[in-house]
């Protein structure tokens, strides 16, 4: 089924998704260039796959394209249920009333359903928090993917522990990282706390991301980055005000044109604490791999 232009335009897209008929959704982010740099199996034939915090469904549909036997995507239907810093109730109400995507109830569901229908994809969507993922809620999976979620969580390790509980095979996480701390402290796990009252919390360096995964009871198999998560057509190219702050100037002059520095970690669950290595091997951090 071909998606109509007016249907596409009526949705504020998070993901850039290629649909039949040459249609491409105008997303905030465009993850297509990243596919060649992630250890996402070329074939997922016969495997049961889970996409945690799947938003519009880019990664879930990609796993379906790669032959997965079953794909489930979980995310919050109501964006106001996200973890907010500060006076959360007031800010959630403001986000919902202003139409910001964080508070737009059902926004990701609408995008997901439109894309699924256009693709003819056999992918299921469920309203489940990352914290509530469990064998009872969704079963277990051969391959589990989590993308750009930990930044938005008050308890990132808690969500990773939940992901581990449903991972029977491999787990892949892709997450924004602090480039400066990744280059200056390659072997020391560090993270910076977001300094605004938004649904954003911890931004680690690459070693910190690996440590998050290790702390949740996974065995880290490999990691890579930094790589750029590119912005899509829907993300503004210019700052919203004429006199941006220094941090805003850095974002709009460097991060906006180049993308968000990010890293990935591939892991598998361990059956017991005795199987978990006491120390993580050092992260591999190429100096300019994110550009």
PDB file of C-alpha atoms in Angstrom:
ATOM      1  CA  UNK A   1       0.000   0.000   0.000  1.00  0.00           C
ATOM      2  CA  UNK A   2       1.408   3.368  -1.021  1.00  0.00           C
ATOM      3  CA  UNK A   3       1.391   6.065   1.658  1.00  0.00           C
ATOM      4  CA  UNK A   4      -0.202   9.345   0.573  1.00  0.00           C
ATOM      5  CA  UNK A   5       1.848  12.567   0.856  1.00  0.00           C
ATOM      6  CA  UNK A   6      -0.762  14.125   3.148  1.00  0.00           C
ATOM      7  CA  UNK A   7      -0.545  11.114   5.485  1.00  0.00           C
ATOM      8  CA  UNK A   8       3.235  11.434   5.659  1.00  0.00           C
ATOM      9  CA  UNK A   9       3.066  15.197   6.241  1.00  0.00           C
ATOM     10  CA  UNK A  10       0.556  14.831   9.084  1.00  0.00           C
ATOM     11  CA  UNK A  11       3.092  13.003  11.276  1.00  0.00           C
ATOM     12  CA  UNK A  12       6.174  14.388  13.015  1.00  0.00           C
ATOM     13  CA  UNK A  13       8.613  11.598  12.209  1.00  0.00           C
ATOM     14  CA  UNK A  14      11.498  10.547  14.415  1.00  0.00           C
ATOM     15  CA  UNK A  15      12.913   7.993  11.954  1.00  0.00           C
ATOM     16  CA  UNK A  16      13.785   8.301   8.287  1.00  0.00           C
ATOM     17  CA  UNK A  17      12.175   5.237   6.693  1.00  0.00           C
ATOM     18  CA  UNK A  18      12.169   4.214   3.035  1.00  0.00           C
ATOM     19  CA  UNK A  19       8.665   3.255   1.923  1.00  0.00           C
ATOM     20  CA  UNK A  20       7.425   1.828  -1.392  1.00  0.00           C
ATOM     21  CA  UNK A  21       7.046   4.180  -4.337  1.00  0.00           C
ATOM     22  CA  UNK A  22      10.223   6.111  -3.567  1.00  0.00           C
ATOM     23  CA  UNK A  23       8.679   7.702  -0.474  1.00  0.00           C
ATOM     24  CA  UNK A  24      11.063   8.558   2.387  1.00  0.00           C
ATOM     25  CA  UNK A  25       9.698   9.803   5.690  1.00  0.00           C
ATOM     26  CA  UNK A  26      11.167  13.159   6.842  1.00  0.00           C
ATOM     27  CA  UNK A  27      12.636  12.049  10.161  1.00  0.00           C
ATOM     28  CA  UNK A  28      14.511  13.880  12.907  1.00  0.00           C
ATOM     29  CA  UNK A  29      17.265  11.297  12.427  1.00  0.00           C
ATOM     30  CA  UNK A  30      18.522   9.294   9.469  1.00  0.00           C
ATOM     31  CA  UNK A  31      20.046   6.012  10.619  1.00  0.00           C
ATOM     32  CA  UNK A  32      20.477   4.496   7.177  1.00  0.00           C
ATOM     33  CA  UNK A  33      24.214   5.376   6.930  1.00  0.00           C
ATOM     34  CA  UNK A  34      24.815   3.556  10.238  1.00  0.00           C
ATOM     35  CA  UNK A  35      23.658   0.182   8.973  1.00  0.00           C
ATOM     36  CA  UNK A  36      27.030  -0.552   7.380  1.00  0.00           C
ATOM     37  CA  UNK A  37      28.846   0.116  10.669  1.00  0.00           C
ATOM     38  CA  UNK A  38      26.817  -1.940  13.147  1.00  0.00           C
ATOM     39  CA  UNK A  39      27.080  -5.697  13.840  1.00  0.00           C
ATOM     40  CA  UNK A  40      23.447  -6.229  12.892  1.00  0.00           C
ATOM     41  CA  UNK A  41      23.342  -9.751  11.402  1.00  0.00           C
ATOM     42  CA  UNK A  42      22.937  -9.805   7.631  1.00  0.00           C
ATOM     43  CA  UNK A  43      20.397 -12.588   8.084  1.00  0.00           C
ATOM     44  CA  UNK A  44      18.032 -12.984  11.005  1.00  0.00           C
ATOM     45  CA  UNK A  45      16.176 -15.868   9.378  1.00  0.00           C
ATOM     46  CA  UNK A  46      14.323 -17.992  11.892  1.00  0.00           C
ATOM     47  CA  UNK A  47      15.039 -15.632  14.785  1.00  0.00           C
ATOM     48  CA  UNK A  48      12.661 -13.933  17.188  1.00  0.00           C
ATOM     49  CA  UNK A  49      13.693 -10.268  17.544  1.00  0.00           C
ATOM     50  CA  UNK A  50      12.849  -7.394  19.875  1.00  0.00           C
ATOM     51  CA  UNK A  51      13.261  -3.656  19.319  1.00  0.00           C
ATOM     52  CA  UNK A  52      13.168  -1.794  22.653  1.00  0.00           C
ATOM     53  CA  UNK A  53      11.907   1.811  22.436  1.00  0.00           C
ATOM     54  CA  UNK A  54      11.303   1.382  18.726  1.00  0.00           C
ATOM     55  CA  UNK A  55       9.596   4.751  18.029  1.00  0.00           C
ATOM     56  CA  UNK A  56       8.526   4.866  14.349  1.00  0.00           C
ATOM     57  CA  UNK A  57      10.022   1.418  13.770  1.00  0.00           C
ATOM     58  CA  UNK A  58      13.162   1.892  11.652  1.00  0.00           C
ATOM     59  CA  UNK A  59      15.141  -0.823  13.450  1.00  0.00           C
ATOM     60  CA  UNK A  60      12.181  -3.191  13.804  1.00  0.00           C
ATOM     61  CA  UNK A  61      11.457  -2.956  10.086  1.00  0.00           C
ATOM     62  CA  UNK A  62      15.144  -3.489   9.320  1.00  0.00           C
ATOM     63  CA  UNK A  63      15.126  -6.727  11.333  1.00  0.00           C
ATOM     64  CA  UNK A  64      11.992  -7.781   9.457  1.00  0.00           C
ATOM     65  CA  UNK A  65      13.730  -7.008   6.153  1.00  0.00           C
ATOM     66  CA  UNK A  66      16.569  -9.298   7.243  1.00  0.00           C
ATOM     67  CA  UNK A  67      14.247 -12.248   7.518  1.00  0.00           C
ATOM     68  CA  UNK A  68      13.361 -12.406  11.214  1.00  0.00           C
ATOM     69  CA  UNK A  69      10.719 -14.992  12.032  1.00  0.00           C
ATOM     70  CA  UNK A  70       8.986 -12.604  14.423  1.00  0.00           C
ATOM     71  CA  UNK A  71       9.637  -8.973  15.366  1.00  0.00           C
ATOM     72  CA  UNK A  72       8.117  -7.120  18.310  1.00  0.00           C
ATOM     73  CA  UNK A  73       8.641  -3.410  18.884  1.00  0.00           C
ATOM     74  CA  UNK A  74       7.904  -1.935  22.317  1.00  0.00           C
ATOM     75  CA  UNK A  75       7.586   1.728  23.226  1.00  0.00           C
ATOM     76  CA  UNK A  76       5.450   4.105  25.271  1.00  0.00           C
ATOM     77  CA  UNK A  77       2.221   5.199  23.632  1.00  0.00           C
ATOM     78  CA  UNK A  78       2.130   8.301  25.846  1.00  0.00           C
ATOM     79  CA  UNK A  79       5.325  10.354  25.707  1.00  0.00           C
ATOM     80  CA  UNK A  80       4.446  12.082  28.975  1.00  0.00           C
ATOM     81  CA  UNK A  81       5.253   8.805  30.755  1.00  0.00           C
ATOM     82  CA  UNK A  82       8.935   9.315  30.014  1.00  0.00           C
ATOM     83  CA  UNK A  83      11.434   9.899  32.821  1.00  0.00           C
ATOM     84  CA  UNK A  84      11.616  13.665  33.365  1.00  0.00           C
ATOM     85  CA  UNK A  85      14.061  15.591  35.489  1.00  0.00           C
ATOM     86  CA  UNK A  86      12.839  18.347  37.777  1.00  0.00           C
ATOM     87  CA  UNK A  87       9.204  19.428  38.099  1.00  0.00           C
ATOM     88  CA  UNK A  88       8.083  16.636  35.852  1.00  0.00           C
ATOM     89  CA  UNK A  89       4.295  17.025  36.002  1.00  0.00           C
ATOM     90  CA  UNK A  90       4.323  20.668  34.917  1.00  0.00           C
ATOM     91  CA  UNK A  91       6.773  20.036  32.108  1.00  0.00           C
ATOM     92  CA  UNK A  92       4.902  16.984  30.869  1.00  0.00           C
ATOM     93  CA  UNK A  93       1.719  19.045  30.667  1.00  0.00           C
ATOM     94  CA  UNK A  94       3.561  21.798  28.794  1.00  0.00           C
ATOM     95  CA  UNK A  95       5.015  19.317  26.310  1.00  0.00           C
ATOM     96  CA  UNK A  96       1.615  17.739  25.717  1.00  0.00           C
ATOM     97  CA  UNK A  97      -0.157  21.073  25.212  1.00  0.00           C
ATOM     98  CA  UNK A  98       2.521  22.462  22.899  1.00  0.00           C
ATOM     99  CA  UNK A  99       2.536  19.407  20.638  1.00  0.00           C
ATOM    100  CA  UNK A 100       6.203  18.613  21.252  1.00  0.00           C
ATOM    101  CA  UNK A 101       6.902  15.031  20.274  1.00  0.00           C
ATOM    102  CA  UNK A 102       7.862  14.106  23.868  1.00  0.00           C
ATOM    103  CA  UNK A 103       4.285  14.737  24.958  1.00  0.00           C
ATOM    104  CA  UNK A 104       2.332  13.858  21.823  1.00  0.00           C
ATOM    105  CA  UNK A 105       0.301  10.825  22.839  1.00  0.00           C
ATOM    106  CA  UNK A 106       0.184   8.253  20.060  1.00  0.00           C
ATOM    107  CA  UNK A 107       2.635  10.058  17.757  1.00  0.00           C
ATOM    108  CA  UNK A 108       5.012   7.117  17.352  1.00  0.00           C
ATOM    109  CA  UNK A 109       2.130   4.668  17.053  1.00  0.00           C
ATOM    110  CA  UNK A 110       0.700   6.636  14.113  1.00  0.00           C
ATOM    111  CA  UNK A 111       4.036   6.704  12.322  1.00  0.00           C
ATOM    112  CA  UNK A 112       4.697   3.053  13.035  1.00  0.00           C
ATOM    113  CA  UNK A 113       1.291   1.902  11.795  1.00  0.00           C
ATOM    114  CA  UNK A 114       1.511   3.966   8.618  1.00  0.00           C
ATOM    115  CA  UNK A 115       4.985   2.620   7.821  1.00  0.00           C
ATOM    116  CA  UNK A 116       3.994  -0.948   8.665  1.00  0.00           C
ATOM    117  CA  UNK A 117       0.982  -0.811   6.364  1.00  0.00           C
ATOM    118  CA  UNK A 118       3.007   0.723   3.524  1.00  0.00           C
ATOM    119  CA  UNK A 119       5.765  -1.880   3.873  1.00  0.00           C
ATOM    120  CA  UNK A 120       3.426  -4.793   4.468  1.00  0.00           C
ATOM    121  CA  UNK A 121       5.673  -5.649   7.403  1.00  0.00           C
ATOM    122  CA  UNK A 122       4.737  -8.418   9.819  1.00  0.00           C
ATOM    123  CA  UNK A 123       5.908  -6.515  12.907  1.00  0.00           C
ATOM    124  CA  UNK A 124       3.972  -6.211  16.162  1.00  0.00           C
ATOM    125  CA  UNK A 125       3.890  -3.067  18.281  1.00  0.00           C
ATOM    126  CA  UNK A 126       3.216  -3.126  22.056  1.00  0.00           C
ATOM    127  CA  UNK A 127       2.817  -0.396  24.655  1.00  0.00           C
ATOM    128  CA  UNK A 128       5.484  -1.570  27.119  1.00  0.00           C
ATOM    129  CA  UNK A 129       8.037   0.475  29.068  1.00  0.00           C
ATOM    130  CA  UNK A 130      11.681  -0.554  28.815  1.00  0.00           C
ATOM    131  CA  UNK A 131      11.608  -1.104  32.572  1.00  0.00           C
ATOM    132  CA  UNK A 132       8.694  -3.548  32.231  1.00  0.00           C
ATOM    133  CA  UNK A 133      10.183  -5.773  29.536  1.00  0.00           C
ATOM    134  CA  UNK A 134      10.180  -9.310  30.955  1.00  0.00           C
ATOM    135  CA  UNK A 135       9.733 -12.930  29.838  1.00  0.00           C
ATOM    136  CA  UNK A 136       6.167 -12.782  31.168  1.00  0.00           C
ATOM    137  CA  UNK A 137       5.352  -9.600  29.229  1.00  0.00           C
ATOM    138  CA  UNK A 138       6.984 -10.349  25.869  1.00  0.00           C
ATOM    139  CA  UNK A 139       8.782 -13.719  26.050  1.00  0.00           C
ATOM    140  CA  UNK A 140      12.448 -14.263  25.181  1.00  0.00           C
ATOM    141  CA  UNK A 141      14.331 -13.400  22.006  1.00  0.00           C
ATOM    142  CA  UNK A 142      17.246 -14.542  19.883  1.00  0.00           C
ATOM    143  CA  UNK A 143      18.248 -10.958  19.115  1.00  0.00           C
ATOM    144  CA  UNK A 144      17.450  -7.779  21.048  1.00  0.00           C
ATOM    145  CA  UNK A 145      18.160  -4.229  19.870  1.00  0.00           C
ATOM    146  CA  UNK A 146      18.031  -1.029  21.917  1.00  0.00           C
ATOM    147  CA  UNK A 147      18.701   2.309  20.237  1.00  0.00           C
ATOM    148  CA  UNK A 148      19.208   5.793  21.726  1.00  0.00           C
ATOM    149  CA  UNK A 149      17.205   5.015  24.842  1.00  0.00           C
ATOM    150  CA  UNK A 150      19.557   5.023  27.847  1.00  0.00           C
ATOM    151  CA  UNK A 151      20.083   8.798  27.587  1.00  0.00           C
ATOM    152  CA  UNK A 152      16.385   9.245  28.354  1.00  0.00           C
ATOM    153  CA  UNK A 153      16.241   6.999  31.418  1.00  0.00           C
ATOM    154  CA  UNK A 154      16.592   7.776  35.103  1.00  0.00           C
ATOM    155  CA  UNK A 155      17.845   4.202  35.628  1.00  0.00           C
ATOM    156  CA  UNK A 156      19.700   3.044  32.501  1.00  0.00           C
ATOM    157  CA  UNK A 157      21.168  -0.052  34.152  1.00  0.00           C
ATOM    158  CA  UNK A 158      17.701  -1.066  35.364  1.00  0.00           C
ATOM    159  CA  UNK A 159      16.438  -1.007  31.771  1.00  0.00           C
ATOM    160  CA  UNK A 160      19.457  -3.027  30.648  1.00  0.00           C
ATOM    161  CA  UNK A 161      18.753  -5.610  33.355  1.00  0.00           C
ATOM    162  CA  UNK A 162      15.200  -5.887  32.014  1.00  0.00           C
ATOM    163  CA  UNK A 163      16.598  -6.329  28.491  1.00  0.00           C
ATOM    164  CA  UNK A 164      18.935  -9.047  29.725  1.00  0.00           C
ATOM    165  CA  UNK A 165      15.986 -10.967  31.180  1.00  0.00           C
ATOM    166  CA  UNK A 166      14.515 -11.449  27.678  1.00  0.00           C
ATOM    167  CA  UNK A 167      17.775 -11.951  25.762  1.00  0.00           C
ATOM    168  CA  UNK A 168      18.400 -15.596  24.926  1.00  0.00           C
ATOM    169  CA  UNK A 169      21.008 -14.827  22.266  1.00  0.00           C
ATOM    170  CA  UNK A 170      22.692 -11.524  21.410  1.00  0.00           C
ATOM    171  CA  UNK A 171      22.006  -7.967  22.560  1.00  0.00           C
ATOM    172  CA  UNK A 172      23.008  -4.842  20.608  1.00  0.00           C
ATOM    173  CA  UNK A 173      22.764  -1.325  22.018  1.00  0.00           C
ATOM    174  CA  UNK A 174      23.418   1.915  20.110  1.00  0.00           C
ATOM    175  CA  UNK A 175      23.688   5.024  22.238  1.00  0.00           C
ATOM    176  CA  UNK A 176      24.902   8.658  22.082  1.00  0.00           C
ATOM    177  CA  UNK A 177      28.208   9.156  23.894  1.00  0.00           C
ATOM    178  CA  UNK A 178      30.319  12.105  24.977  1.00  0.00           C
ATOM    179  CA  UNK A 179      33.051  12.456  22.380  1.00  0.00           C
ATOM    180  CA  UNK A 180      35.362  14.500  24.621  1.00  0.00           C
ATOM    181  CA  UNK A 181      35.305  12.012  27.503  1.00  0.00           C
ATOM    182  CA  UNK A 182      35.589   9.094  25.076  1.00  0.00           C
ATOM    183  CA  UNK A 183      38.813  10.485  23.618  1.00  0.00           C
ATOM    184  CA  UNK A 184      40.350  11.777  26.865  1.00  0.00           C
ATOM    185  CA  UNK A 185      39.369   8.838  29.089  1.00  0.00           C
ATOM    186  CA  UNK A 186      39.390   5.778  26.875  1.00  0.00           C
ATOM    187  CA  UNK A 187      39.581   3.217  29.676  1.00  0.00           C
ATOM    188  CA  UNK A 188      37.751   5.006  32.523  1.00  0.00           C
ATOM    189  CA  UNK A 189      33.939   4.691  32.683  1.00  0.00           C
ATOM    190  CA  UNK A 190      32.430   8.169  33.013  1.00  0.00           C
ATOM    191  CA  UNK A 191      29.066   9.815  32.418  1.00  0.00           C
ATOM    192  CA  UNK A 192      27.699  13.353  32.499  1.00  0.00           C
ATOM    193  CA  UNK A 193      24.273  14.250  33.900  1.00  0.00           C
ATOM    194  CA  UNK A 194      22.043  16.331  31.605  1.00  0.00           C
ATOM    195  CA  UNK A 195      21.631  19.832  33.038  1.00  0.00           C
ATOM    196  CA  UNK A 196      18.110  20.697  31.880  1.00  0.00           C
ATOM    197  CA  UNK A 197      14.701  19.581  33.139  1.00  0.00           C
ATOM    198  CA  UNK A 198      13.961  17.320  30.195  1.00  0.00           C
ATOM    199  CA  UNK A 199      13.499  13.567  29.661  1.00  0.00           C
ATOM    200  CA  UNK A 200      17.285  13.236  29.351  1.00  0.00           C
ATOM    201  CA  UNK A 201      19.701  11.985  31.987  1.00  0.00           C
ATOM    202  CA  UNK A 202      23.077  10.265  31.603  1.00  0.00           C
ATOM    203  CA  UNK A 203      25.456  10.670  28.664  1.00  0.00           C
ATOM    204  CA  UNK A 204      28.423   8.271  29.050  1.00  0.00           C
ATOM    205  CA  UNK A 205      31.733   7.929  27.313  1.00  0.00           C
ATOM    206  CA  UNK A 206      32.309   4.687  25.391  1.00  0.00           C
ATOM    207  CA  UNK A 207      33.910   3.010  28.396  1.00  0.00           C
ATOM    208  CA  UNK A 208      30.912   4.124  30.460  1.00  0.00           C
ATOM    209  CA  UNK A 209      28.465   2.594  27.981  1.00  0.00           C
ATOM    210  CA  UNK A 210      30.369  -0.685  28.103  1.00  0.00           C
ATOM    211  CA  UNK A 211      30.280  -0.530  31.890  1.00  0.00           C
ATOM    212  CA  UNK A 212      26.510   0.053  31.889  1.00  0.00           C
ATOM    213  CA  UNK A 213      26.085  -3.129  29.846  1.00  0.00           C
ATOM    214  CA  UNK A 214      28.540  -5.095  31.989  1.00  0.00           C
ATOM    215  CA  UNK A 215      26.880  -3.894  35.215  1.00  0.00           C
ATOM    216  CA  UNK A 216      23.524  -5.195  33.964  1.00  0.00           C
ATOM    217  CA  UNK A 217      24.863  -8.739  33.793  1.00  0.00           C
ATOM    218  CA  UNK A 218      25.948  -9.003  30.169  1.00  0.00           C
ATOM    219  CA  UNK A 219      29.242 -10.243  28.814  1.00  0.00           C
ATOM    220  CA  UNK A 220      30.544  -7.582  26.429  1.00  0.00           C
ATOM    221  CA  UNK A 221      31.614  -9.239  23.180  1.00  0.00           C
ATOM    222  CA  UNK A 222      32.602  -6.188  21.153  1.00  0.00           C
ATOM    223  CA  UNK A 223      32.045  -2.448  20.850  1.00  0.00           C
ATOM    224  CA  UNK A 224      32.619   0.259  18.300  1.00  0.00           C
ATOM    225  CA  UNK A 225      32.497   3.976  17.753  1.00  0.00           C
ATOM    226  CA  UNK A 226      32.321   6.808  17.906  1.00  0.00           C
ATOM    227  CA  UNK A 227      30.046   6.940  14.875  1.00  0.00           C
ATOM    228  CA  UNK A 228      27.616   9.668  13.908  1.00  0.00           C
ATOM    229  CA  UNK A 229      23.864   9.382  14.146  1.00  0.00           C
ATOM    230  CA  UNK A 230      22.964  11.735  11.317  1.00  0.00           C
ATOM    231  CA  UNK A 231      20.095  14.164  11.526  1.00  0.00           C
ATOM    232  CA  UNK A 232      17.243  13.928   9.054  1.00  0.00           C
ATOM    233  CA  UNK A 233      15.225  16.418   7.050  1.00  0.00           C
ATOM    234  CA  UNK A 234      12.857  17.225   9.918  1.00  0.00           C
ATOM    235  CA  UNK A 235      15.590  18.527  12.200  1.00  0.00           C
ATOM    236  CA  UNK A 236      16.094  22.311  11.861  1.00  0.00           C
ATOM    237  CA  UNK A 237      19.355  23.462  10.295  1.00  0.00           C
ATOM    238  CA  UNK A 238      19.558  26.791  12.121  1.00  0.00           C
ATOM    239  CA  UNK A 239      19.272  27.681  15.826  1.00  0.00           C
ATOM    240  CA  UNK A 240      15.860  28.922  17.002  1.00  0.00           C
ATOM    241  CA  UNK A 241      17.266  32.216  18.299  1.00  0.00           C
ATOM    242  CA  UNK A 242      19.742  34.755  16.963  1.00  0.00           C
ATOM    243  CA  UNK A 243      22.092  34.733  19.953  1.00  0.00           C
ATOM    244  CA  UNK A 244      22.678  31.121  20.974  1.00  0.00           C
ATOM    245  CA  UNK A 245      24.638  30.204  24.102  1.00  0.00           C
ATOM    246  CA  UNK A 246      28.132  28.747  23.745  1.00  0.00           C
ATOM    247  CA  UNK A 247      26.883  25.172  24.120  1.00  0.00           C
ATOM    248  CA  UNK A 248      24.137  25.844  21.573  1.00  0.00           C
ATOM    249  CA  UNK A 249      26.712  27.325  19.209  1.00  0.00           C
ATOM    250  CA  UNK A 250      28.824  24.159  19.497  1.00  0.00           C
ATOM    251  CA  UNK A 251      25.772  22.026  18.754  1.00  0.00           C
ATOM    252  CA  UNK A 252      24.595  24.000  15.731  1.00  0.00           C
ATOM    253  CA  UNK A 253      28.061  24.463  14.228  1.00  0.00           C
ATOM    254  CA  UNK A 254      29.450  20.945  14.825  1.00  0.00           C
ATOM    255  CA  UNK A 255      26.912  18.374  15.962  1.00  0.00           C
ATOM    256  CA  UNK A 256      24.057  19.445  13.686  1.00  0.00           C
ATOM    257  CA  UNK A 257      26.049  19.131  10.432  1.00  0.00           C
ATOM    258  CA  UNK A 258      28.107  16.068  11.472  1.00  0.00           C
ATOM    259  CA  UNK A 259      25.696  14.077  13.636  1.00  0.00           C
ATOM    260  CA  UNK A 260      25.494  12.864  17.230  1.00  0.00           C
ATOM    261  CA  UNK A 261      28.624  10.952  18.365  1.00  0.00           C
ATOM    262  CA  UNK A 262      27.453   7.459  19.277  1.00  0.00           C
ATOM    263  CA  UNK A 263      28.793   4.017  20.100  1.00  0.00           C
ATOM    264  CA  UNK A 264      27.518   0.453  20.007  1.00  0.00           C
ATOM    265  CA  UNK A 265      28.030  -2.524  22.290  1.00  0.00           C
ATOM    266  CA  UNK A 266      27.361  -6.159  21.374  1.00  0.00           C
ATOM    267  CA  UNK A 267      26.817  -8.476  24.319  1.00  0.00           C
ATOM    268  CA  UNK A 268      25.286 -11.706  25.547  1.00  0.00           C
ATOM    269  CA  UNK A 269      23.678 -12.483  28.917  1.00  0.00           C
ATOM    270  CA  UNK A 270      25.604 -14.480  31.484  1.00  0.00           C
ATOM    271  CA  UNK A 271      23.912 -17.290  33.355  1.00  0.00           C
ATOM    272  CA  UNK A 272      25.528 -16.546  36.708  1.00  0.00           C
ATOM    273  CA  UNK A 273      27.800 -14.047  38.425  1.00  0.00           C
ATOM    274  CA  UNK A 274      30.624 -16.585  38.256  1.00  0.00           C
ATOM    275  CA  UNK A 275      30.610 -16.303  34.459  1.00  0.00           C
ATOM    276  CA  UNK A 276      30.865 -12.518  34.480  1.00  0.00           C
ATOM    277  CA  UNK A 277      34.450 -11.269  33.977  1.00  0.00           C
ATOM    278  CA  UNK A 278      35.654  -9.074  36.827  1.00  0.00           C
ATOM    279  CA  UNK A 279      37.167  -6.460  34.523  1.00  0.00           C
ATOM    280  CA  UNK A 280      36.150  -5.233  31.110  1.00  0.00           C
ATOM    281  CA  UNK A 281      38.754  -5.211  28.338  1.00  0.00           C
ATOM    282  CA  UNK A 282      39.582  -1.641  27.267  1.00  0.00           C
ATOM    283  CA  UNK A 283      37.320  -0.001  24.742  1.00  0.00           C
ATOM    284  CA  UNK A 284      38.582   0.576  21.222  1.00  0.00           C
ATOM    285  CA  UNK A 285      38.169   4.279  20.456  1.00  0.00           C
ATOM    286  CA  UNK A 286      39.427   5.444  17.044  1.00  0.00           C
ATOM    287  CA  UNK A 287      40.180   9.154  17.159  1.00  0.00           C
ATOM    288  CA  UNK A 288      37.993  10.288  14.240  1.00  0.00           C
ATOM    289  CA  UNK A 289      35.761   7.300  13.554  1.00  0.00           C
ATOM    290  CA  UNK A 290      32.557   9.249  14.116  1.00  0.00           C
ATOM    291  CA  UNK A 291      32.904  11.615  11.184  1.00  0.00           C
TER     292      UNK A 291
END
